[in-house]
Short mmCIF file of C-alpha atoms in Angstrom, two decimals:
data_model
loop_
_atom_site.label_atom_id
_atom_site.label_comp_id
_atom_site.label_asym_id
_atom_site.label_seq_id
_atom_site.Cartn_x
_atom_site.Cartn_y
_atom_site.Cartn_z
CA UNK Z 1 -0.05 0.09 0.14
CA UNK Z 2 1.24 3.45 -0.64
CA UNK Z 3 0.63 6.58 1.10
CA UNK Z 4 2.61 9.71 0.22
CA UNK Z 5 2.63 11.14 3.89
CA UNK Z 6 0.14 8.80 5.67
CA UNK Z 7 0.59 5.37 7.07
CA UNK Z 8 -3.15 4.41 6.96
CA UNK Z 9 -5.86 3.26 4.31
CA UNK Z 10 -7.84 5.90 2.44
CA UNK Z 11 -10.85 4.69 0.60
CA UNK Z 12 -13.85 6.52 -1.29
CA UNK Z 13 -17.42 5.43 -0.97
CA UNK Z 14 -19.45 6.68 -3.79
CA UNK Z 15 -23.15 7.14 -2.91
CA UNK Z 16 -26.46 7.85 -4.79
CA UNK Z 17 -25.38 6.86 -8.27
CA UNK Z 18 -28.06 7.02 -10.96
CA UNK Z 19 -27.71 4.68 -13.80
CA UNK Z 20 -26.90 6.09 -17.25
CA UNK Z 21 -27.14 9.59 -15.97
CA UNK Z 22 -24.23 9.38 -13.62
CA UNK Z 23 -22.17 7.10 -15.70
CA UNK Z 24 -19.30 9.53 -16.65
CA UNK Z 25 -19.41 11.31 -13.20
CA UNK Z 26 -19.10 8.04 -11.31
CA UNK Z 27 -16.45 6.85 -13.66
CA UNK Z 28 -14.49 10.15 -12.94
CA UNK Z 29 -14.98 9.83 -9.06
CA UNK Z 30 -13.25 6.46 -9.34
CA UNK Z 31 -10.36 7.96 -11.58
CA UNK Z 32 -9.91 10.61 -9.25
CA UNK Z 33 -9.80 8.44 -6.06
CA UNK Z 34 -6.99 6.32 -7.91
CA UNK Z 35 -5.05 9.11 -9.26
CA UNK Z 36 -5.23 11.25 -6.18
CA UNK Z 37 -3.88 8.45 -3.82
CA UNK Z 38 -6.95 6.54 -2.47
CA UNK Z 39 -6.29 2.85 -1.95
CA UNK Z 40 -9.61 2.04 -3.27
CA UNK Z 41 -13.34 2.73 -3.89
CA UNK Z 42 -16.69 1.30 -2.69
CA UNK Z 43 -19.46 1.64 -5.36
CA UNK Z 44 -23.08 0.65 -4.99
CA UNK Z 45 -24.32 -2.42 -6.47
CA UNK Z 46 -26.51 -0.92 -9.13
CA UNK Z 47 -23.41 0.74 -10.81
CA UNK Z 48 -22.95 -0.38 -14.08
CA UNK Z 49 -20.38 -2.98 -14.99
CA UNK Z 50 -19.10 -1.01 -17.67
CA UNK Z 51 -18.02 1.43 -14.87
CA UNK Z 52 -16.10 -1.21 -13.07
CA UNK Z 53 -14.50 -2.45 -16.27
CA UNK Z 54 -13.24 1.01 -17.42
CA UNK Z 55 -11.73 1.58 -14.02
CA UNK Z 56 -10.01 -1.89 -14.03
CA UNK Z 57 -8.72 -1.20 -17.32
CA UNK Z 58 -6.97 2.24 -16.19
CA UNK Z 59 -5.57 0.41 -13.12
CA UNK Z 60 -4.23 -2.54 -15.41
CA UNK Z 61 -2.85 0.12 -17.97
CA UNK Z 62 -1.41 2.85 -15.65
CA UNK Z 63 -0.52 0.89 -12.66
CA UNK Z 64 -0.88 0.94 -8.83
CA UNK Z 65 -2.97 -1.06 -6.54
CA UNK Z 66 -6.46 0.23 -6.41
CA UNK Z 67 -9.49 -1.83 -5.05
CA UNK Z 68 -12.93 -1.85 -6.35
CA UNK Z 69 -15.47 -3.04 -4.06
CA UNK Z 70 -19.23 -3.44 -4.75
CA UNK Z 71 -21.54 -2.89 -1.66
CA UNK Z 72 -24.82 -3.76 -1.35
CA UNK Z 73 -25.55 -1.58 1.62
CA UNK Z 74 -23.67 1.77 1.79
CA UNK Z 75 -24.71 2.43 5.36
CA UNK Z 76 -23.40 -0.91 6.52
CA UNK Z 77 -20.07 0.08 4.84
CA UNK Z 78 -19.96 3.20 6.92
CA UNK Z 79 -20.91 1.52 10.30
CA UNK Z 80 -18.28 -1.22 9.52
CA UNK Z 81 -15.47 1.52 8.72
CA UNK Z 82 -16.11 2.73 12.11
CA UNK Z 83 -16.46 -0.34 14.04
CA UNK Z 84 -13.16 -1.29 12.31
CA UNK Z 85 -11.57 2.02 14.14
CA UNK Z 86 -11.67 4.08 11.05
CA UNK Z 87 -13.22 7.48 10.68
CA UNK Z 88 -15.74 8.78 8.21
CA UNK Z 89 -15.53 12.07 6.36
CA UNK Z 90 -18.48 13.10 4.14
CA UNK Z 91 -17.93 15.72 1.80
CA UNK Z 92 -20.95 18.17 1.31
CA UNK Z 93 -21.47 21.87 0.55
CA UNK Z 94 -23.33 22.06 3.87
CA UNK Z 95 -20.59 20.82 6.07
CA UNK Z 96 -17.86 22.95 7.65
CA UNK Z 97 -15.58 24.45 5.29
CA UNK Z 98 -12.09 22.62 4.97
CA UNK Z 99 -9.24 24.27 6.91
CA UNK Z 100 -6.05 23.48 8.16
CA UNK Z 101 -7.53 22.96 11.70
CA UNK Z 102 -10.04 20.38 10.43
CA UNK Z 103 -7.40 18.51 8.40
CA UNK Z 104 -4.92 18.60 11.25
CA UNK Z 105 -7.76 17.27 13.57
CA UNK Z 106 -8.35 14.43 11.10
CA UNK Z 107 -4.60 13.52 10.57
CA UNK Z 108 -3.72 13.59 14.42
CA UNK Z 109 -6.20 10.62 14.90
CA UNK Z 110 -3.74 8.47 12.61
CA UNK Z 111 -6.99 6.18 11.69
CA UNK Z 112 -8.16 4.90 8.44
CA UNK Z 113 -10.11 7.26 6.43
CA UNK Z 114 -13.39 6.64 4.45
CA UNK Z 115 -14.17 9.50 2.28
CA UNK Z 116 -17.99 9.63 1.19
CA UNK Z 117 -19.10 11.58 -1.77
CA UNK Z 118 -22.49 11.79 -3.02
CA UNK Z 119 -24.58 13.33 -5.81
CA UNK Z 120 -27.55 16.05 -5.39
CA UNK Z 121 -29.32 14.36 -2.78
CA UNK Z 122 -27.77 12.04 -0.15
CA UNK Z 123 -29.67 10.12 2.62
CA UNK Z 124 -29.89 12.13 5.72
CA UNK Z 125 -28.40 9.43 8.05
CA UNK Z 126 -25.00 10.07 6.32
CA UNK Z 127 -24.78 13.43 7.88
CA UNK Z 128 -25.22 11.85 11.30
CA UNK Z 129 -23.32 8.64 11.01
CA UNK Z 130 -20.36 10.69 9.65
CA UNK Z 131 -17.69 11.76 11.91
CA UNK Z 132 -17.12 14.97 9.78
CA UNK Z 133 -19.29 16.83 7.41
CA UNK Z 134 -16.68 18.94 5.50
CA UNK Z 135 -17.57 21.31 2.50
CA UNK Z 136 -15.05 22.15 -0.39
CA UNK Z 137 -16.53 25.74 -0.20
CA UNK Z 138 -20.25 26.01 0.51
CA UNK Z 139 -21.06 26.39 -3.07
CA UNK Z 140 -22.69 23.84 -5.45
CA UNK Z 141 -20.13 22.28 -7.50
CA UNK Z 142 -19.20 18.46 -8.21
CA UNK Z 143 -18.35 15.55 -6.07
CA UNK Z 144 -15.32 14.91 -8.52
CA UNK Z 145 -13.78 18.35 -7.72
CA UNK Z 146 -14.60 17.88 -3.93
CA UNK Z 147 -12.96 14.40 -3.85
CA UNK Z 148 -9.98 15.79 -5.64
CA UNK Z 149 -9.30 18.81 -3.35
CA UNK Z 150 -9.85 16.72 0.09
CA UNK Z 151 -7.29 14.21 -1.32
CA UNK Z 152 -4.91 16.82 -2.53
CA UNK Z 153 -5.09 18.62 0.95
CA UNK Z 154 -4.87 15.34 2.75
CA UNK Z 155 -1.75 14.16 0.75
CA UNK Z 156 -0.40 17.85 0.45
CA UNK Z 157 0.06 17.68 -3.05
CA UNK Z 158 2.42 15.06 -3.14
CA UNK Z 159 -0.02 12.51 -4.70
CA UNK Z 160 0.40 14.40 -8.14
CA UNK Z 161 4.14 13.21 -8.47
CA UNK Z 162 3.45 9.50 -7.20
CA UNK Z 163 4.62 6.65 -9.07
CA UNK Z 164 2.36 4.04 -9.90
CA UNK Z 165 4.07 0.47 -9.89
CA UNK Z 166 3.32 -2.16 -12.52
CA UNK Z 167 2.26 0.57 -15.02
CA UNK Z 168 2.18 -0.61 -18.60
CA UNK Z 169 2.13 2.80 -19.82
CA UNK Z 170 3.99 5.69 -18.40
CA UNK Z 171 3.49 9.57 -19.30
CA UNK Z 172 6.59 11.56 -20.34
CA UNK Z 173 5.63 15.02 -19.71
CA UNK Z 174 5.70 17.19 -22.57
CA UNK Z 175 5.56 20.99 -23.26
CA UNK Z 176 3.85 20.38 -26.47
CA UNK Z 177 1.95 17.10 -27.67
CA UNK Z 178 1.92 13.60 -26.09
CA UNK Z 179 4.65 11.15 -25.30
CA UNK Z 180 3.77 7.96 -23.73
CA UNK Z 181 6.26 5.14 -23.29
CA UNK Z 182 5.49 1.06 -22.53
CA UNK Z 183 7.08 -0.28 -19.68
CA UNK Z 184 8.28 -3.81 -19.82
CA UNK A 1 -15.34 41.54 -11.35
CA UNK A 2 -13.73 39.48 -8.26
CA UNK A 3 -10.49 37.90 -7.88
CA UNK A 4 -9.27 36.76 -4.62
CA UNK A 5 -5.44 37.35 -5.38
CA UNK A 6 -5.35 38.25 -8.99
CA UNK A 7 -6.17 41.47 -10.75
CA UNK A 8 -7.08 39.82 -14.03
CA UNK A 9 -9.83 37.86 -15.73
CA UNK A 10 -9.86 34.10 -15.44
CA UNK A 11 -12.17 32.19 -18.12
CA UNK A 12 -12.58 28.53 -18.79
CA UNK A 13 -13.08 26.94 -22.35
CA UNK A 14 -14.56 23.38 -22.12
CA UNK A 15 -13.85 21.67 -25.40
CA UNK A 16 -14.86 18.39 -26.93
CA UNK A 17 -18.23 17.99 -25.53
CA UNK A 18 -20.35 14.88 -26.42
CA UNK A 19 -23.87 15.54 -26.16
CA UNK A 20 -25.81 13.16 -23.98
CA UNK A 21 -23.01 11.09 -22.85
CA UNK A 22 -20.88 14.46 -21.41
CA UNK A 23 -24.17 16.14 -20.10
CA UNK A 24 -23.35 15.85 -16.28
CA UNK A 25 -19.58 16.45 -16.80
CA UNK A 26 -19.87 19.50 -18.48
CA UNK A 27 -22.31 20.85 -16.03
CA UNK A 28 -19.78 19.92 -13.46
CA UNK A 29 -16.95 21.76 -15.30
CA UNK A 30 -19.33 24.80 -15.61
CA UNK A 31 -20.18 24.69 -11.70
CA UNK A 32 -16.34 24.36 -10.65
CA UNK A 33 -15.48 27.20 -12.95
CA UNK A 34 -18.00 29.15 -11.02
CA UNK A 35 -17.44 28.02 -7.60
CA UNK A 36 -13.43 28.08 -7.91
CA UNK A 37 -13.51 31.75 -8.94
CA UNK A 38 -13.40 31.84 -12.51
CA UNK A 39 -15.37 34.86 -14.20
CA UNK A 40 -16.91 32.74 -16.95
CA UNK A 41 -16.92 30.09 -19.27
CA UNK A 42 -17.04 29.29 -22.98
CA UNK A 43 -19.07 26.35 -24.14
CA UNK A 44 -19.26 24.92 -27.72
CA UNK A 45 -22.16 25.58 -29.70
CA UNK A 46 -23.55 21.89 -29.55
CA UNK A 47 -23.75 22.03 -25.63
CA UNK A 48 -27.21 21.48 -24.74
CA UNK A 49 -29.38 24.42 -23.58
CA UNK A 50 -30.34 22.45 -20.36
CA UNK A 51 -26.65 22.78 -19.27
CA UNK A 52 -26.71 26.48 -19.84
CA UNK A 53 -30.07 26.85 -18.11
CA UNK A 54 -29.16 24.81 -15.16
CA UNK A 55 -25.65 26.79 -14.92
CA UNK A 56 -27.87 29.85 -15.28
CA UNK A 57 -29.85 28.95 -12.47
CA UNK A 58 -27.10 28.28 -10.10
CA UNK A 59 -25.81 31.79 -10.76
CA UNK A 60 -28.92 33.38 -10.10
CA UNK A 61 -29.66 31.34 -6.82
CA UNK A 62 -26.39 31.22 -5.41
CA UNK A 63 -24.93 34.60 -6.65
CA UNK A 64 -21.89 36.03 -8.20
CA UNK A 65 -21.28 37.19 -11.78
CA UNK A 66 -20.37 34.43 -13.93
CA UNK A 67 -20.50 34.73 -17.55
CA UNK A 68 -21.60 31.90 -20.06
CA UNK A 69 -20.66 32.42 -23.57
CA UNK A 70 -21.10 30.00 -26.66
CA UNK A 71 -18.47 29.81 -29.14
CA UNK A 72 -19.18 28.57 -32.76
CA UNK A 73 -14.98 28.12 -33.20
CA UNK A 74 -13.13 27.32 -29.95
CA UNK A 75 -9.90 27.73 -32.00
CA UNK A 76 -10.72 31.13 -32.58
CA UNK A 77 -11.58 31.71 -28.95
CA UNK A 78 -8.01 30.74 -28.14
CA UNK A 79 -6.54 32.81 -30.95
CA UNK A 80 -8.51 35.80 -29.90
CA UNK A 81 -7.69 35.45 -26.19
CA UNK A 82 -3.95 35.40 -27.08
CA UNK A 83 -4.21 38.42 -29.67
CA UNK A 84 -5.88 40.37 -26.79
CA UNK A 85 -2.88 39.93 -24.65
CA UNK A 86 -4.26 36.82 -22.45
CA UNK A 87 -2.37 33.37 -22.04
CA UNK A 88 -3.97 30.11 -22.65
CA UNK A 89 -3.28 27.14 -20.08
CA UNK A 90 -4.44 23.92 -21.52
CA UNK A 91 -4.86 21.24 -18.84
CA UNK A 92 -3.78 17.78 -19.97
CA UNK A 93 -2.48 14.65 -18.39
CA UNK A 94 0.55 14.80 -21.07
CA UNK A 95 1.75 18.09 -20.13
CA UNK A 96 4.43 19.35 -17.51
CA UNK A 97 3.23 18.56 -14.08
CA UNK A 98 1.98 21.64 -12.15
CA UNK A 99 4.61 23.17 -9.86
CA UNK A 100 5.25 26.48 -7.80
CA UNK A 101 7.61 27.39 -10.70
CA UNK A 102 5.07 26.88 -13.25
CA UNK A 103 2.33 28.80 -11.37
CA UNK A 104 4.75 31.56 -10.42
CA UNK A 105 5.70 31.97 -14.17
CA UNK A 106 2.36 32.28 -15.22
CA UNK A 107 1.23 34.69 -12.39
CA UNK A 108 4.06 36.88 -12.94
CA UNK A 109 3.06 37.90 -16.40
CA UNK A 110 0.00 39.50 -14.91
CA UNK A 111 -2.18 38.71 -17.94
CA UNK A 112 -5.73 37.40 -18.30
CA UNK A 113 -5.82 33.79 -18.17
CA UNK A 114 -7.85 31.05 -20.43
CA UNK A 115 -7.94 27.72 -18.87
CA UNK A 116 -8.87 24.96 -21.61
CA UNK A 117 -10.29 21.65 -20.63
CA UNK A 118 -10.98 18.75 -22.91
CA UNK A 119 -12.49 15.16 -22.62
CA UNK A 120 -10.48 12.07 -23.64
CA UNK A 121 -9.38 13.36 -26.82
CA UNK A 122 -8.77 16.84 -27.79
CA UNK A 123 -7.77 18.49 -31.11
CA UNK A 124 -3.91 18.21 -31.81
CA UNK A 125 -3.70 22.10 -32.41
CA UNK A 126 -4.43 22.78 -28.89
CA UNK A 127 -1.34 21.52 -27.73
CA UNK A 128 0.56 23.75 -29.95
CA UNK A 129 -1.57 26.74 -29.67
CA UNK A 130 -1.67 27.03 -25.81
CA UNK A 131 0.93 28.85 -24.17
CA UNK A 132 1.27 26.11 -21.48
CA UNK A 133 0.18 22.48 -21.32
CA UNK A 134 -0.15 21.67 -17.64
CA UNK A 135 -0.88 18.29 -15.94
CA UNK A 136 -2.55 17.91 -12.82
CA UNK A 137 -0.50 14.73 -12.38
CA UNK A 138 0.29 12.47 -15.26
CA UNK A 139 -2.60 9.94 -14.80
CA UNK A 140 -5.85 9.58 -16.50
CA UNK A 141 -8.64 11.25 -14.24
CA UNK A 142 -11.07 14.06 -15.07
CA UNK A 143 -11.21 17.31 -16.48
CA UNK A 144 -13.65 18.31 -13.55
CA UNK A 145 -10.76 17.43 -11.07
CA UNK A 146 -7.94 18.91 -13.11
CA UNK A 147 -9.93 22.45 -13.21
CA UNK A 148 -10.49 22.36 -9.60
CA UNK A 149 -7.12 21.64 -8.57
CA UNK A 150 -5.67 24.32 -11.00
CA UNK A 151 -7.93 27.10 -9.80
CA UNK A 152 -7.30 26.09 -6.26
CA UNK A 153 -3.46 26.65 -6.69
CA UNK A 154 -4.03 29.66 -8.81
CA UNK A 155 -6.21 31.60 -6.06
CA UNK A 156 -4.18 29.73 -3.26
CA UNK A 157 -7.26 27.95 -1.62
CA UNK A 158 -8.91 31.64 -1.18
CA UNK A 159 -11.48 30.93 -3.67
CA UNK A 160 -13.34 28.50 -0.92
CA UNK A 161 -14.15 31.19 1.41
CA UNK A 162 -15.29 33.80 -1.15
CA UNK A 163 -18.54 35.49 -0.76
CA UNK A 164 -20.91 35.60 -3.79
CA UNK A 165 -22.67 38.78 -3.99
CA UNK A 166 -26.45 38.72 -4.72
CA UNK A 167 -27.26 35.29 -3.76
CA UNK A 168 -30.65 34.43 -3.07
CA UNK A 169 -29.51 31.35 -0.87
CA UNK A 170 -26.45 31.11 1.48
CA UNK A 171 -25.28 27.95 3.19
CA UNK A 172 -24.78 28.23 6.98
CA UNK A 173 -22.08 25.56 7.52
CA UNK A 174 -22.90 22.71 9.81
CA UNK A 175 -21.43 19.91 11.53
CA UNK A 176 -24.31 17.93 11.26
CA UNK A 177 -27.39 18.25 8.54
CA UNK A 178 -28.11 21.30 6.34
CA UNK A 179 -28.80 24.89 7.02
CA UNK A 180 -29.70 27.20 4.07
CA UNK A 181 -30.89 30.82 4.67
CA UNK A 182 -32.74 33.18 2.17
CA UNK A 183 -30.87 36.42 1.72
CA UNK A 184 -33.29 39.52 0.96
#
């Protein structure tokens, strides 16, 4: 398991997926979870197989270990996470705005972290069963953006220069155009 | 015009929108542009009216001034932006990874900034007509996340506590649950 500055597991739970309509957004949530350093993601049972397959293909091609877990009961996933000693952070525009104090409070506990992101509507139990309801700004925007900013703050930007082991393809950064090399 | 730390215009150009399939993602790009401090967005002519309407409704409800402009020719938008003295930053996983040096280089020029975000495929002219091709990490993830991180770095996190003038609704941040008040 890789963590740039943390010695703990970080997973994402994506809640409230609407088939078809949220196909791309849920895919983006999964891609961001992986690219920004989470160890895995929980997806609801009704999430399309094509989303799982596309995430698996990215892991296979671009490397790293990233677990994709289907859950039949997101509430159970939350309570189990807490029962196992982890903390649950729900990202919502209605929560307390993210701050260094809040981040330090979370980091100082040295526990595994489950980051929960929903869509436009989330069940009300989530506000009460989460340890923290954190806003990435109190404006409506995007669970994809909220997740990216939260993980970026948690990992202090170091996630962006992480190397993913077992990658088949690696980008060689360019000022112009694209350069991708195959790794043996 | 509001800018938390910059005395310049920042606009976003969303390129490569695929009708229906990208409906939610393009909406999220627009919402993130607004919530993270951009002054406006250029959308391609074929972007659905329902996306424009939903962005306009957010501006009307949650405040701020955010311009939504349709463009028939994104390449022309890019060349016009440069002709008017602005700089163009294309966010792409193939570019140079974002760094303090790159940000300082951009900020030190004190010019208006056009941030271009595409989808999976973007036209090759974009790599050559942009002043900077910048990666938010060299991994595949999301134009929504890339835009959020870039604007967050540009505005140094201050965009998240911005007040939006003329808001009809304002969130009062809560540890649990939701509190939204109407403003007169």
